Every structure is written in C-alpha cells, then in structure tokens.
Amino acid sequence: MPGDKPKFYLTTPIYYTNGLPHIGHTYTTVIADAIRRYKRMRGYEVVMTTGTDEHGVNVERAAQKAGVPESEYVARMAVAWKALWDELGIPADEFIRTTDIRHVRTVQWLFKLCRENGYVYKGNYTGQYCIYDNAFVTDAKPGDNCPDCGRPTETVTEENYYFKLSAFQKPLLDFYNKNPNFIQPETRKNEIISFVEGGLKDLSITRTTVRWGIPVPGEEPHVFYVWFDALTAYLSAVGGPDYEKRGFWPCDLHLVGKDIIRFHTVYWPAFLMAAMLPVPKQVWAHGWFLMDASKMSKSKGNVVLPRPIANMLGMDAMRYFLMREVVFGQDGNFSYDALVTRYNSDLANGLGNLASRTLAMIEKNFGGKIPKPGPRLPQDDVLAKVASEAVGEALERFERFEFARSLEAIWAAIAGADKYLTSEQPWAMGDSEADMQRKATILWTTAELLRVVTVLAHPVLPDSTAKVWTLLGQPGKVSAVELDGLRWGQLVAGAQLGKAQALFPRVDKQEAIERIEAMANEELNPTQPPAPAAAPAPAATAGGVAAPAPEKIGIEDFTKVEMRVGQIKTAERIVGADKLLKLTVDIGTEIRQICAGIAQFYEPEKLIGRKVAVVVNLAPRKLRGVESNGMIVAASVGPEGRPVLAGFPDEDVEIGARLK
Ligand SMILES: [Zn+2]
C-alpha cells in the first residue's frame, strides 16, 4: 500500500535563472536523484523538488538585455532548466517556479502568519543605491562605486518590512542543540553556531525599489525580497498552506551549496518558527567542484557543461565521477582527464568488463542460462563473504552520505570477483562433467556477485545497472529490489540471459577529452544550425521563430554550391552520438572526413563503396565534437525526417564529377 510507506522529502536549491545549468548545479541535482532512488529502494515514498528562482533585479536586467518582458524571459529559462534535467534523467517530482501562483500564495500566507505572530514590522532601510542599475549595492559604504557599472552610488533610504530575526537567537541555538544533525557536515555546524552566537540583526524582507517580485498584499509597491521569497518555494512545492494534506512537510533534507547554508539554517528555520510551522530536519552543505582550484563561473570562462559529458561517456559516467571523486561536503577538483581516467578504469575495465566476461562465459558454456551451482569450495565462500560485506558497508556509508566510500566498497567487491576469476580460470577448464560442474559454481558465484553490486550501484548508475539486470535475466526491475532484503544467494538459476549489449565501451582519453571540449564549445558558442542531411534537425529555438518562406535564387547563387560525386571508403559509428556516422569519402581530388546523421537508418558496412552526392565547399565544422569537412546530400522523408541518400544507381558515374 503506497499510503503506508514512510515519506521522505528532499530538495535541491531553487536555482537562480540568470544563466543555464553547469556541472555545479548538475552535481547537486545528481546527488538528490541518487538519494531519491536509494530511499525508494529502502521503501520510502519520496518527493524531490527542484525549481527556478525567477525574481529580482538581476532577472529584470537580463530580460531587458534580451529585449523581452520578464515573464517571457523566466518562462524560457524555466523550460530550458526543466528540459535539461529531463534530458539528463534527473527530473524533479516537483518543479517549482517562484512565479507559480501556488508559490505566490504561500509566500503571502507565510508573511501573514509571521506578521500576526508579531515578528514583522515596518522600518527604514538605508543603503548605497545605484540609480543606473536601480538596485541597492550590498555591503557598500557611502562613497563606494557600483561594482556592476562602476558609477558612484548614492545613499538612499526606503521603507521596508523587517523580520525580527534578533528574536530567534535563543530559539535557534536551542534548536541546534536539540537537533544535532540539523546542520551537516559538522564543520559547517560550528560555523553557523558561532554566527548565531555573535548576535542576529533584523532582516529586511521587502523592497519598494524592486518591481519584479511578489507583491505584499495591500502594501504595494512592496515586493518580497530574495530569501523570504526563494526559501519558501520548498514549502510551496508540497502544498503550501495545505501542506498537511500531502504529508511531506517538514522537509527531511535540503541539499545546498556551502555558500548558501546560512540562509537555510538561520533565516529559514526562523521564518518557520515565527509562523509556528514545522522546521526542516536537515540541511546538508556540499562543496564546490573547482577548475584549476578556482570556483567555476561563466565570467571566468571555466564552466563545465553536463550535456557534452553525458553525450560522450553517458550520464552514468558523469554521476559516478561526481559521487566517487570527492568526499561529499568538501571541495573537489574537476578535470576531464580524471573523469575519463575513472571512466576507463572503474566503469569500462571494472563493472563493464566483469559483466561482459561473466555473461559471455555463461553464454558459451551454458547456452545463455544462469547455471545451477554445484558443491562449494572455500574460495567460493570467500567471494560470498566479500559480497555480503560490501552490502553492509555500501549501505551504511550511503546512509551517512559518504557516497565515495559507499562506491569504494562496491568496487572492492568487483575487484574481488576479478581476482577470483583470475585464480579460478574457468576459461581453461574442459567439458568433463566435473569441470562443467566446477564452471557452473564459479560462474554462478561471479554472476551472483554481479547481481549484488548491480543492486547496490543502482542509485548512482541507474541506466547501466538496469541494463545489467536485464542481461542477467533477473525478474522485475532492479529499481524495485528492496535494499533491506538484499542477501547473497538470491540469483535465480535457470534464468535466460538478455541480449548482449555494450555497457561502457573503452575510449581513447585524448580523443574523448577533445570531443567533450569541442561539444562544450559548440554549446557555448552556437554557430549556424547544421543542415538536415548532415545532422539531425536542431530543436526549435527558445524564441520559436518561424522559418521564413524560401525565396527564389538566381543561378549564380546555385553555382556557389559545389557538389561532386563521392565514394564512401569507410564508415563507422561514433561513441556517444547515436545518430551520426563518421565517413571517409573519396571526392576525386582528395579523401574527406564527413559526418552524416544517418546512423539510425544505414548500416555502416553496407555504405562502403557507395557513390553519393557531396557538398564539397561547405566550411568545416564539428558535429558532436567530430570534424566534418563537407556534407552528404540526402532527402528528408516522412514526418520524422528519415534521411535517404541521393545516389546514382543506373549510371556508372566518375568519382569527382560535378553536379550541375
Ligand atoms: Zn550601477
């Protein structure tokens, strides 16, 4: 009964929409998704919330720069953020926008409760103000210049509503004391406690100089300012004023970056206490991924984007790296080199290799059915013990959010299986009854270990473990396995293996890095959209501009396009680009490398020797990071735009002949 399950509610920050997600945002969202999957496998009903923080002066400015109304600007951003999370397989259960009406109502309701309880008063806020940017400059003194435009600031006083944060010093310290796990990790807790012990100043929670915000009812032009608005989104997402009906409040876990922990552990519980609402159970602050030891930012030009990595190595590889490489809570260094190294060593050579060799031996020796094990030898029991210990260790570590240690425990079991196979050498055994029986035991034991690690790794590697589960022919879905019931010995003998498929193909490090960087470059500096035959049609742009009707051109325009007969010499698939083939084409004067978006409709082997029409004077460009020097001409057929290559079936045409 779903209603009987314990509930678990977790959130990522409500991300500010003045840009698009990079690997830092992806990191938090990936962790949240892994915890969500893990909790579900432990029997919880889980809601994970993420969303977009859409108010404030910076959004006003960005919209102005884009020449669109704020509402349109933020709608585009919300669509882009949500679409990326969907594409990366980490969608929210609740995606909350701070412009949603359910959120507006919740903020206004929370304010009303705080006011009724005597924690809100009207006062004057005095600060340095930039009249060009229409914004207060935080922390500026009289005489300081605006950090955005460099012009002098003016001292301005405006009427604000204040929240009596000073009244919550003692209640907060008592709360931290009674709930020692509220702030994590421990180092952050000490930082916050000394901040609160140092005394709390009342907090301005409205502005009259900001236009783009949630209005304070009956008090226009006051709008809510930053944190009173943004933090409340966590509550809006699970019912707002009606939170009791859904039963997901108080929140179990807020995941945040270390830079915003103070707002989540001081302001947020104080707002809720003032409104006499339940306070969240835990706030966990993680560190940053640094590039060359500095924080990633768009202005520094050292942003790592998630999509190119997912395209090249798969989303599971990125998830594994983010959760394995650093201790959760601390800063880590991001490098493509370390990413690809981990991919090859831990995924391709580790899990991928164990799965493929085990399953291949079962296929060869036992007709693709999991064999029934014979009598056990001590070394078989040793591996069983290794796996059982991995279960205990991996789950205990995951429960404490020691993700790297949890994965280490799982990979230690994989290494144990590799060692076991190397010493048992089932491939060197013959077909005698005794040998077959021994082989059955060895392969059952290895496959059972593979099943156990597949279940354990599922929250971190959801796609590839689902594949291994199918390959092992095990019943149901791996996501439905209950972690609490996971034991050695549950592998079903006699199960028919699924159809073999590659899990983590090994990649050449240098080539992989170059392609990831090239794809990132394409995404950051988009050029003209690729033509349909060379690549899949690009998704409609956010603006949704309709293509103008084609105008007629003169012959002089047509002759600008140089098309020649070419012959395909080689054709291969490209790792990480399902739709593209990499071709080498003889165009008479030279051999060219050309990418074509035809991989879903043409077998590469069958293309060799085929004569095609090639646009030879197209400027070289990179598709999915692979250089393409020219374009193969194809018709686009049917609603899905299936490519059909233009060709010369009836005549023996000369290679290099020009099409006119
Ligand atoms: Zn300024």
XYZ file of C-alpha atoms and ligand atoms in Angstrom:
661
model
C 0.000 0.000 0.000
C 1.649 3.230 -1.125
C -0.134 5.158 1.635
C 1.569 3.051 4.296
C 5.083 3.915 3.212
C 7.131 6.353 5.253
C 7.597 9.650 3.428
C 10.827 11.372 2.519
C 11.079 14.886 1.122
C 14.280 16.340 -0.270
C 15.195 19.420 -2.258
C 17.963 20.953 -4.315
C 18.294 24.741 -4.169
C 15.775 26.677 -6.231
C 18.316 27.730 -8.831
C 18.642 31.355 -9.855
C 17.802 31.814 -13.514
C 20.326 34.325 -14.756
C 22.102 31.581 -16.689
C 21.908 27.924 -17.654
C 22.960 24.935 -15.532
C 26.603 23.901 -15.381
C 28.226 20.954 -13.688
C 27.889 22.567 -10.231
C 24.100 22.636 -10.445
C 24.175 19.184 -12.017
C 26.201 17.894 -9.070
C 23.548 18.864 -6.511
C 20.725 17.548 -8.670
C 22.544 14.245 -9.313
C 23.117 13.746 -5.572
C 19.453 14.480 -4.892
C 18.411 11.994 -7.566
C 20.706 9.278 -6.193
C 19.344 9.776 -2.669
C 15.818 9.669 -4.060
C 16.455 6.343 -5.815
C 18.176 4.941 -2.746
C 15.322 5.950 -0.421
C 12.779 4.386 -2.773
C 14.737 1.129 -2.684
C 14.556 1.393 1.100
C 10.778 1.539 0.980
C 10.092 5.265 1.180
C 7.629 7.323 -0.790
C 9.875 10.138 -1.974
C 9.347 13.614 -3.378
C 12.307 15.519 -4.777
C 11.893 19.189 -5.558
C 13.965 21.487 -7.677
C 12.996 24.676 -9.461
C 13.837 28.159 -10.575
C 14.185 31.375 -8.589
C 12.788 33.927 -11.006
C 12.504 37.271 -9.246
C 14.742 40.231 -8.552
C 16.784 42.940 -10.169
C 19.152 40.593 -11.982
C 16.256 38.975 -13.807
C 14.841 42.417 -14.638
C 18.188 43.294 -16.202
C 18.674 40.039 -18.050
C 15.171 40.340 -19.524
C 15.866 43.897 -20.571
C 19.085 42.804 -22.234
C 17.204 40.062 -24.088
C 14.568 42.619 -25.068
C 11.624 40.633 -23.707
C 9.240 41.035 -20.762
C 10.423 39.438 -17.514
C 7.596 36.891 -17.601
C 8.709 35.675 -21.012
C 12.377 35.603 -20.068
C 11.797 33.498 -16.949
C 9.394 31.181 -18.764
C 12.101 30.417 -21.329
C 14.659 29.822 -18.611
C 12.362 27.531 -16.648
C 11.681 25.488 -19.792
C 15.402 25.195 -20.512
C 16.290 24.135 -16.967
C 13.486 21.637 -16.714
C 14.276 20.202 -20.156
C 17.922 19.681 -19.250
C 17.053 17.820 -16.040
C 14.646 15.653 -18.032
C 17.239 15.007 -20.718
C 19.838 14.028 -18.123
C 17.411 11.612 -16.448
C 17.212 13.592 -13.201
C 13.751 15.175 -13.388
C 12.144 16.639 -10.300
C 8.967 15.182 -8.835
C 8.010 18.798 -8.166
C 9.455 21.554 -10.311
C 8.590 24.809 -8.590
C 8.924 28.243 -10.166
C 8.835 31.251 -7.866
C 6.415 32.874 -10.312
C 3.930 29.977 -9.889
C 0.662 31.094 -8.356
C 0.909 28.295 -5.737
C 4.188 29.822 -4.603
C 2.915 33.422 -4.614
C 0.054 32.360 -2.324
C 2.402 30.504 0.024
C 4.780 33.465 0.423
C 1.885 35.811 1.149
C 0.427 33.332 3.636
C 3.754 32.854 5.434
C 4.151 36.624 5.708
C 0.660 36.934 7.155
C 1.420 34.305 9.824
C 4.730 35.945 10.781
C 3.003 39.323 10.989
C 0.077 38.028 13.070
C 2.556 36.498 15.499
C 4.312 39.826 15.931
C 7.563 39.157 14.063
C 7.175 41.698 11.264
C 7.426 45.472 11.494
C 7.818 48.412 9.169
C 11.115 50.275 9.223
C 13.511 52.228 7.106
C 16.322 50.656 5.196
C 19.297 52.820 4.369
C 21.934 51.663 1.945
C 24.050 52.574 -1.055
C 21.985 52.601 -4.210
C 22.951 52.643 -7.885
C 20.429 54.778 -9.749
C 21.595 53.399 -13.134
C 21.038 49.784 -12.175
C 18.090 50.556 -9.890
C 19.466 48.415 -7.117
C 20.949 48.565 -3.667
C 24.588 47.564 -3.571
C 25.007 45.137 -0.695
C 27.835 45.855 1.754
C 28.782 49.174 0.116
C 29.769 52.220 2.199
C 28.986 55.854 1.302
C 31.429 56.900 -1.400
C 31.773 53.387 -2.887
C 31.205 52.835 -6.573
C 28.735 50.344 -8.020
C 30.518 47.031 -8.718
C 28.337 46.449 -11.802
C 28.686 49.735 -13.670
C 31.474 51.490 -11.762
C 29.445 54.678 -11.221
C 29.126 56.348 -7.802
C 26.408 55.031 -5.507
C 24.012 57.244 -3.563
C 22.805 56.836 -0.012
C 19.098 56.049 -0.225
C 16.550 55.329 2.471
C 13.420 53.354 1.701
C 10.595 51.902 3.699
C 10.870 48.127 4.179
C 9.220 45.410 6.142
C 11.577 43.855 8.634
C 11.592 40.370 10.045
C 12.535 40.194 13.750
C 15.418 37.779 13.291
C 17.000 39.082 16.508
C 14.215 37.402 18.487
C 15.383 33.977 17.279
C 18.905 33.810 18.595
C 17.973 31.693 21.586
C 15.284 29.586 19.875
C 17.747 28.770 17.055
C 20.593 27.848 19.407
C 18.192 25.663 21.405
C 17.017 24.068 18.190
C 20.578 23.270 17.001
C 21.269 21.827 20.407
C 18.232 19.558 20.389
C 18.773 18.562 16.748
C 22.490 17.885 16.441
C 22.087 16.523 12.894
C 20.255 19.555 11.561
C 23.379 21.140 10.052
C 25.769 18.895 8.151
C 28.658 18.457 7.762
C 29.928 19.092 11.287
C 32.399 21.837 10.274
C 29.554 23.931 8.887
C 27.581 23.471 12.068
C 30.261 25.124 14.196
C 30.467 27.997 11.722
C 26.718 28.628 11.943
C 26.536 28.315 15.716
C 29.243 30.927 16.191
C 27.499 33.187 13.681
C 24.236 32.997 15.630
C 26.012 33.356 18.972
C 27.515 36.582 17.630
C 24.012 38.115 17.575
C 21.383 38.410 14.853
C 20.235 41.612 13.187
C 16.687 42.046 11.974
C 16.264 41.338 8.312
C 14.718 43.472 5.601
C 12.295 41.223 3.698
C 10.588 43.617 1.264
C 11.647 46.285 -1.227
C 9.870 49.182 -2.867
C 12.683 49.830 -5.355
C 12.383 46.398 -6.990
C 9.492 45.941 -9.379
C 9.780 42.291 -10.432
C 8.712 40.382 -7.321
C 5.771 39.005 -5.365
C 3.616 41.873 -4.098
C 2.927 42.258 -0.387
C -0.913 42.227 -0.424
C -2.396 45.659 0.211
C 1.086 47.153 0.591
C 2.119 47.865 -2.993
C 4.712 48.825 -4.166
C 6.326 46.500 -1.589
C 7.506 43.237 -3.061
C 9.172 40.372 -1.181
C 12.900 40.388 -1.297
C 15.171 37.426 -2.135
C 15.201 34.943 0.750
C 11.676 35.317 2.104
C 10.551 34.540 -1.440
C 13.074 31.912 -2.566
C 13.283 29.719 0.551
C 9.518 29.450 0.808
C 9.456 27.616 -2.529
C 10.367 24.384 -0.710
C 7.071 24.569 1.138
C 5.052 25.798 -1.862
C 6.103 22.713 -3.818
C 4.408 20.319 -1.382
C 1.139 22.068 -0.704
C 1.940 25.459 0.822
C -0.888 26.367 3.220
C -2.300 22.852 2.670
C 0.986 21.078 3.417
C -0.637 18.754 5.947
C -2.771 17.120 3.256
C 0.254 15.879 1.316
C 2.235 14.958 4.377
C 5.688 15.870 3.044
C 6.417 18.724 5.444
C 8.668 19.178 7.378
C 11.300 18.579 4.744
C 13.728 15.756 5.504
C 16.687 17.124 3.596
C 17.707 20.387 1.956
C 20.807 19.930 -0.201
C 22.652 23.221 -0.654
C 25.990 24.621 -1.728
C 28.185 25.795 1.119
C 27.711 29.461 0.103
C 24.003 29.462 0.970
C 23.973 27.379 4.129
C 23.454 30.377 6.429
C 20.192 31.316 4.758
C 18.951 27.747 5.065
C 19.966 27.157 8.676
C 19.304 30.607 10.181
C 16.733 32.587 8.188
C 14.617 29.669 7.017
C 14.024 27.953 10.393
C 13.436 31.393 11.945
C 10.735 32.259 9.370
C 9.045 28.921 10.037
C 9.312 29.230 13.814
C 7.785 32.714 13.591
C 4.872 31.263 11.627
C 4.681 28.320 14.058
C 5.269 25.842 11.237
C 7.439 22.702 11.434
C 11.150 23.225 10.753
C 13.129 21.028 8.285
C 15.030 18.075 9.678
C 18.355 18.512 7.964
C 20.399 20.851 5.780
C 23.427 19.364 4.064
C 26.019 21.664 2.534
C 28.288 20.267 -0.151
C 31.474 21.766 -1.518
C 32.239 23.040 -4.978
C 33.854 21.498 -7.953
C 36.781 23.704 -8.782
C 38.521 24.095 -12.110
C 42.231 24.683 -11.543
C 41.390 25.446 -7.905
C 39.027 28.332 -8.675
C 35.237 28.366 -8.492
C 33.556 27.736 -11.798
C 31.809 30.733 -13.254
C 30.617 31.868 -16.603
C 32.572 35.104 -16.364
C 35.837 33.217 -15.797
C 35.096 31.085 -18.848
C 35.870 27.861 -16.965
C 32.370 26.441 -16.969
C 31.949 22.691 -17.401
C 28.672 21.766 -19.083
C 26.896 18.496 -18.328
C 25.466 17.713 -21.771
C 28.731 17.119 -23.680
C 29.940 14.737 -20.974
C 26.650 12.848 -20.988
C 26.776 12.652 -24.792
C 30.326 11.344 -24.887
C 30.500 8.989 -21.896
C 26.879 8.590 -20.802
C 25.091 10.146 -17.866
C 26.043 7.262 -15.574
C 29.728 8.021 -16.075
C 29.200 11.626 -15.024
C 27.141 10.576 -11.996
C 29.765 8.044 -10.981
C 32.567 10.571 -11.270
C 30.763 13.299 -9.324
C 29.912 10.956 -6.470
C 33.136 8.949 -6.424
C 35.773 11.615 -6.925
C 35.304 13.809 -3.845
C 34.204 13.400 -0.272
C 30.681 14.791 -0.106
C 30.784 18.065 1.794
C 34.292 19.007 0.673
C 35.541 20.818 -2.407
C 36.815 18.761 -5.289
C 38.782 19.402 -8.393
C 37.128 18.804 -11.729
C 39.217 17.721 -14.668
C 38.293 15.931 -17.880
C 41.452 13.904 -17.500
C 40.340 12.488 -14.144
C 36.823 11.949 -15.495
C 37.928 9.865 -18.486
C 40.528 8.009 -16.399
C 37.816 6.957 -13.938
C 35.514 6.022 -16.771
C 38.076 3.693 -18.328
C 39.387 2.185 -15.102
C 36.283 1.828 -12.940
C 33.468 1.546 -15.463
C 34.903 0.113 -18.704
C 37.555 -2.129 -17.093
C 35.722 -2.578 -13.780
C 31.987 -3.122 -13.836
C 31.682 -3.296 -17.650
C 34.406 -5.866 -18.067
C 33.209 -8.073 -15.205
C 29.706 -8.101 -16.657
C 30.745 -8.818 -20.232
C 33.223 -11.617 -19.485
C 30.927 -13.340 -16.965
C 27.934 -13.232 -19.248
C 29.975 -14.303 -22.281
C 31.225 -17.406 -20.423
C 27.682 -18.297 -19.316
C 26.532 -17.846 -22.894
C 29.288 -20.082 -24.237
C 29.188 -22.836 -21.613
C 25.581 -22.936 -20.505
C 23.602 -21.781 -23.520
C 22.866 -18.381 -22.008
C 21.155 -19.744 -18.884
C 22.390 -18.984 -15.363
C 23.810 -22.375 -14.241
C 22.871 -24.164 -11.055
C 25.877 -24.100 -8.722
C 27.497 -27.368 -7.626
C 29.334 -28.040 -4.345
C 31.134 -25.003 -2.947
C 34.847 -24.707 -2.231
C 36.295 -22.371 0.418
C 37.258 -19.740 -2.196
C 33.611 -19.537 -3.310
C 32.599 -18.789 0.247
C 35.298 -16.138 0.447
C 33.744 -14.300 -2.504
C 30.297 -14.660 -0.933
C 31.692 -13.042 2.184
C 33.260 -10.225 0.149
C 29.860 -9.514 -1.418
C 27.964 -9.679 1.882
C 30.423 -7.303 3.489
C 30.069 -4.932 0.540
C 26.301 -4.874 1.115
C 26.710 -3.852 4.750
C 29.458 -1.348 4.118
C 27.967 0.256 0.983
C 24.546 0.773 2.564
C 25.903 2.077 5.835
C 28.116 4.565 4.006
C 25.352 5.676 1.663
C 23.013 6.214 4.600
C 25.580 8.658 6.002
C 26.020 10.327 2.585
C 29.563 9.042 2.330
C 28.991 8.334 -1.327
C 32.635 7.946 -2.302
C 33.181 5.368 0.452
C 29.994 3.543 -0.481
C 31.158 3.249 -4.097
C 34.617 2.199 -2.930
C 33.043 -0.700 -1.040
C 31.089 -1.778 -4.123
C 34.157 -1.565 -6.351
C 36.184 -3.550 -3.841
C 33.708 -6.376 -4.405
C 34.142 -6.040 -8.180
C 37.910 -6.272 -7.714
C 37.329 -9.354 -5.544
C 35.414 -11.022 -8.373
C 38.146 -10.173 -10.890
C 40.711 -11.756 -8.613
C 38.515 -14.813 -8.099
C 38.101 -15.353 -11.843
C 41.822 -14.892 -12.430
C 42.706 -17.554 -9.890
C 39.885 -19.990 -10.778
C 40.392 -19.680 -14.558
C 37.061 -21.143 -15.674
C 38.051 -20.482 -19.315
C 40.891 -23.026 -19.019
C 38.581 -25.863 -17.931
C 37.369 -28.629 -20.182
C 33.979 -30.232 -20.844
C 34.161 -33.167 -18.433
C 31.283 -33.495 -16.005
C 33.475 -32.438 -13.076
C 34.834 -29.424 -14.971
C 31.374 -28.365 -16.089
C 30.099 -28.616 -12.538
C 33.005 -26.563 -11.231
C 32.490 -23.988 -14.007
C 28.816 -23.789 -13.075
C 29.706 -22.975 -9.482
C 32.318 -20.368 -10.461
C 30.059 -18.630 -12.965
C 27.024 -18.721 -10.709
C 29.143 -17.221 -7.907
C 30.502 -14.472 -10.165
C 27.076 -13.719 -11.614
C 25.638 -13.551 -8.105
C 28.279 -11.028 -7.097
C 27.452 -9.085 -10.237
C 23.771 -9.082 -9.233
C 24.577 -7.811 -5.759
C 26.794 -4.942 -6.962
C 24.218 -4.082 -9.623
C 21.573 -3.573 -6.960
C 23.929 -1.603 -4.713
C 25.142 0.668 -7.504
C 21.681 1.315 -8.918
C 21.043 4.664 -7.164
C 24.278 6.020 -8.652
C 24.257 4.230 -12.038
C 20.554 3.865 -12.863
C 20.852 3.269 -16.632
C 23.718 0.816 -16.800
C 22.586 -1.241 -13.800
C 19.128 -1.560 -15.368
C 20.893 -2.967 -18.449
C 22.957 -5.443 -16.393
C 19.784 -6.529 -14.607
C 18.169 -7.349 -17.938
C 21.332 -9.062 -19.143
C 21.277 -11.262 -16.033
C 17.694 -12.195 -16.890
C 16.515 -11.372 -13.388
C 12.799 -10.818 -12.710
C 11.247 -7.367 -12.310
C 13.171 -4.141 -12.280
C 16.366 -3.512 -10.371
C 14.824 -0.294 -9.026
C 12.126 -2.401 -7.354
C 14.587 -4.545 -5.396
C 14.350 -3.793 -1.676
C 17.767 -2.946 -0.308
C 16.825 -4.168 3.151
C 16.171 -7.636 1.756
C 19.342 -7.874 -0.342
C 21.207 -11.087 0.544
C 23.782 -13.373 -1.018
C 22.215 -16.304 -2.798
C 19.157 -14.749 -4.406
C 20.346 -15.121 -8.014
C 17.764 -17.161 -9.882
C 19.435 -20.163 -11.597
C 17.981 -21.153 -14.946
C 17.212 -17.531 -15.855
C 17.793 -16.769 -19.528
C 20.352 -14.003 -20.150
C 19.265 -10.936 -22.090
C 20.750 -9.957 -25.449
C 24.359 -8.826 -25.102
C 24.996 -5.089 -25.315
C 27.955 -2.856 -24.636
C 27.856 -1.118 -21.264
C 30.885 1.146 -21.141
C 32.945 0.991 -24.349
C 36.550 1.945 -23.666
C 37.505 5.348 -25.039
C 40.779 6.920 -26.061
C 41.436 9.544 -23.414
C 42.824 12.284 -25.620
C 40.136 11.861 -28.258
C 37.358 11.777 -25.648
C 38.578 14.983 -23.998
C 38.893 16.762 -27.334
C 35.381 15.760 -28.301
C 33.871 16.804 -24.979
C 35.604 20.167 -25.235
C 34.517 20.629 -28.828
C 30.901 19.846 -27.936
C 31.051 22.257 -24.994
C 32.424 24.887 -27.308
C 29.599 24.295 -29.786
C 27.075 24.683 -26.963
C 28.626 27.846 -25.560
C 29.178 29.451 -28.963
C 26.434 28.143 -31.193
C 27.042 28.626 -34.911
C 24.522 28.189 -37.707
C 22.284 25.139 -37.345
C 23.552 22.089 -39.248
C 21.821 21.069 -42.477
C 19.356 18.193 -42.156
C 21.270 15.538 -44.073
C 24.468 16.072 -42.112
C 22.898 16.003 -38.688
C 19.531 15.648 -37.012
C 17.458 18.793 -37.233
C 18.129 21.122 -34.313
C 15.376 21.549 -31.754
C 13.290 24.677 -32.163
C 14.997 27.660 -30.598
C 13.587 29.041 -27.385
C 12.209 32.029 -29.242
C 10.266 29.747 -31.544
C 10.957 31.883 -34.604
C 9.129 30.550 -37.645
C 11.282 29.948 -40.721
C 10.551 32.462 -43.476
C 9.198 31.116 -46.769
C 12.152 30.274 -49.062
C 12.779 32.977 -51.634
C 13.896 32.217 -55.193
C 17.590 32.372 -56.017
C 19.446 33.027 -59.241
C 21.731 30.516 -60.960
C 24.730 32.469 -59.642
C 23.640 31.575 -56.104
C 23.248 27.919 -57.006
C 26.682 27.738 -58.600
C 28.163 28.847 -55.285
C 27.350 25.367 -54.007
C 29.927 22.902 -55.294
C 28.510 19.378 -55.333
C 30.502 16.410 -56.540
C 30.183 12.662 -56.799
C 31.974 10.979 -53.944
C 32.566 7.382 -52.976
C 32.347 6.204 -49.378
C 35.574 4.481 -48.353
C 34.989 3.825 -44.653
C 32.035 4.240 -42.314
C 31.902 3.854 -38.547
C 29.663 4.617 -35.632
C 30.664 7.333 -33.157
C 30.650 6.606 -29.428
C 28.243 8.997 -27.758
C 26.476 10.079 -30.952
C 23.681 7.621 -31.767
C 22.610 9.388 -34.921
C 25.960 10.152 -36.548
C 28.237 8.103 -38.775
C 31.828 9.109 -39.413
C 32.610 8.579 -43.091
C 35.677 8.970 -45.239
C 34.713 9.909 -48.768
C 36.793 9.998 -51.945
C 35.786 13.115 -53.904
C 38.279 12.616 -56.750
C 40.856 15.145 -55.664
C 41.142 14.042 -52.038
C 39.677 11.883 -49.275
C 37.495 13.790 -46.837
C 36.154 13.015 -43.357
C 32.439 13.797 -43.255
C 29.847 13.158 -40.548
C 26.310 12.281 -41.562
C 23.195 11.997 -39.398
C 22.136 8.663 -40.908
C 23.284 6.134 -38.302
C 19.769 5.085 -37.373
C 18.871 4.194 -40.945
C 22.057 2.918 -42.616
C 24.378 0.105 -41.530
C 27.923 1.426 -41.811
C 29.238 -1.768 -43.514
C 26.665 -1.507 -46.303
C 27.707 2.030 -47.224
C 31.251 1.199 -48.244
C 31.766 1.683 -51.985
C 28.504 3.569 -52.382
C 28.506 6.685 -54.571
C 26.891 9.768 -53.069
C 26.418 13.473 -53.757
C 28.718 15.606 -51.625
C 28.699 19.350 -50.968
C 32.457 19.862 -51.024
C 32.822 23.596 -50.393
C 30.990 23.718 -47.086
C 33.131 25.225 -44.334
C 34.470 22.519 -41.978
C 32.659 22.216 -38.667
C 32.392 19.880 -35.735
C 29.376 17.688 -35.069
C 29.277 16.160 -31.592
C 32.933 17.070 -31.420
C 33.925 15.238 -34.617
C 35.348 17.235 -37.518
C 33.156 17.186 -40.614
C 34.513 18.558 -43.864
C 31.630 18.584 -46.325
C 28.068 17.301 -46.423
C 26.380 14.234 -47.882
C 23.147 15.098 -49.675
C 20.026 13.207 -48.638
C 16.280 13.547 -48.989
C 14.340 14.030 -45.790
C 11.368 11.654 -45.896
C 8.250 11.386 -43.778
C 7.224 13.247 -40.635
C 10.295 12.092 -38.705
C 12.634 13.251 -41.480
C 14.177 9.860 -42.312
C 17.281 10.519 -44.449
C 17.507 8.787 -47.845
C 20.855 9.219 -49.579
C 20.875 10.771 -53.038
C 22.725 8.443 -55.417
C 23.422 7.194 -58.935
C 22.084 3.643 -59.214
C 21.661 3.469 -63.009
C 24.827 5.050 -64.379
C 28.486 4.435 -63.761
C 29.466 7.984 -62.813
C 33.027 9.094 -62.367
C 34.191 9.983 -58.855
C 34.665 13.739 -58.546
C 32.163 14.631 -61.337
C 30.435 17.918 -60.571
C 26.651 18.099 -60.095
C 25.121 20.977 -62.023
Zn 25.492 50.539 -11.276
